[in-house]
Amino acid sequence: GAGVSQSPSNKVTEKGKDVELRCDPISGHTALYWYRQSLGQGLEFLIYFQGNSAPDKSGLPSDRFSAERTGGSVSTLTIQRTQQEDSAVYLCASSLRGANYGYTFGSGTRLTVV
Amino acid sequence: DQQVKQNSPSLSVQEGRISILNCDYTNSMFDYFLWYKKYPAEGPTFLISISSIKDKNEDGRFTVFLNKSAKHLSLHIVPSQPGDSAVYFCAALPGGTSYGKLTFGQGTILTVHP
């Protein structure tokens, strides 16, 4: 596609449920990043993929968070047993390898845990 | 530990005047700095950047200044236009990295009044 696509755009879930957030990067972009923005905070790095590998997952807040990428394309961020503090906008970005800052961000998924 | 700080949550400016957005950082390993602009319900978009070997970079109405000794950067928008109303994030990248793990500030909401 022309841009980075994220789905769903909004998700309301009950505390304790699992959620999956999807990211479709720009075709040909080998680097993929997940960030999240909590209320009143800046964007917080979660994980970096190069191809299907995740050489840096240092930003994942707990073992309830996991992510995978398949076919060097689509990525899924999974949050298990959601908590209220997981409420945030989750943003995905992709770039060509080596373009350290030339990312294109998606519009994000707004997750609300009630 | 907030390594990149934008201490002004909001800024209001009259159309045609200058907007100055400020950003401070604490990590001396940062050597590349970026500004992103974000409209509601959209992902951030890259605006302008500066390397630590420079103290100024200009692109049309946008100029970024870097004061390494003070660990401070600023974004100047001249003249400001109503369409510039958005959230502005500064971000920093450490030297020697092969991928774009950015550290973001909290953002400043800019409102430009007609």
CSV table of N, CA and C in Angstrom, one decimal, chain B residues 9-10 26 38 40 43 59 66 69 77 83 85 91 99 105 108:
chain,number,residue,atom,x,y,z
B,9,PRO,N,4.0,22.4,27.5
B,9,PRO,CA,3.0,21.5,26.9
B,9,PRO,C,2.3,22.2,25.7
B,10,SER,N,2.2,23.5,25.7
B,10,SER,CA,1.4,24.2,24.7
B,10,SER,C,2.0,25.6,24.4
B,26,THR,N,19.4,15.2,27.9
B,26,THR,CA,20.3,14.9,29.0
B,26,THR,C,21.4,14.0,28.5
B,38,LYS,N,2.5,16.2,14.4
B,38,LYS,CA,1.4,15.2,14.4
B,38,LYS,C,0.1,15.9,14.5
B,40,PRO,N,-4.1,15.4,14.8
B,40,PRO,CA,-5.0,14.5,15.5
B,40,PRO,C,-5.4,13.3,14.6
B,43,GLY,N,-0.5,9.7,12.2
B,43,GLY,CA,0.8,9.4,12.7
B,43,GLY,C,1.7,10.6,12.6
B,59,ASP,N,14.9,24.8,6.4
B,59,ASP,CA,14.1,24.2,5.3
B,59,ASP,C,12.9,25.0,5.2
B,66,LEU,N,20.7,24.0,17.2
B,66,LEU,CA,21.2,23.1,18.2
B,66,LEU,C,22.3,23.8,19.0
B,69,SER,N,26.4,22.5,23.8
B,69,SER,CA,27.0,22.8,25.2
B,69,SER,C,25.8,22.9,26.2
B,77,ILE,N,9.5,28.5,13.5
B,77,ILE,CA,8.6,28.5,12.4
B,77,ILE,C,8.3,30.0,12.0
B,83,GLY,N,-2.3,26.3,9.5
B,83,GLY,CA,-2.1,24.9,9.2
B,83,GLY,C,-0.9,24.3,10.0
B,85,SER,N,-0.8,24.4,13.1
B,85,SER,CA,-1.4,24.0,14.4
B,85,SER,C,-1.3,22.4,14.5
B,91,ALA,N,12.9,14.6,18.9
B,91,ALA,CA,13.4,13.2,19.1
B,91,ALA,C,14.9,13.2,18.9
B,99,TYR,N,20.2,1.6,13.4
B,99,TYR,CA,18.7,1.6,13.2
B,99,TYR,C,18.2,2.8,14.0
B,105,GLY,N,10.5,13.5,23.0
B,105,GLY,CA,10.0,14.3,24.1
B,105,GLY,C,8.4,14.1,24.2
B,108,THR,N,4.7,19.3,22.2
B,108,THR,CA,4.2,20.7,22.5
B,108,THR,C,3.1,20.9,21.5
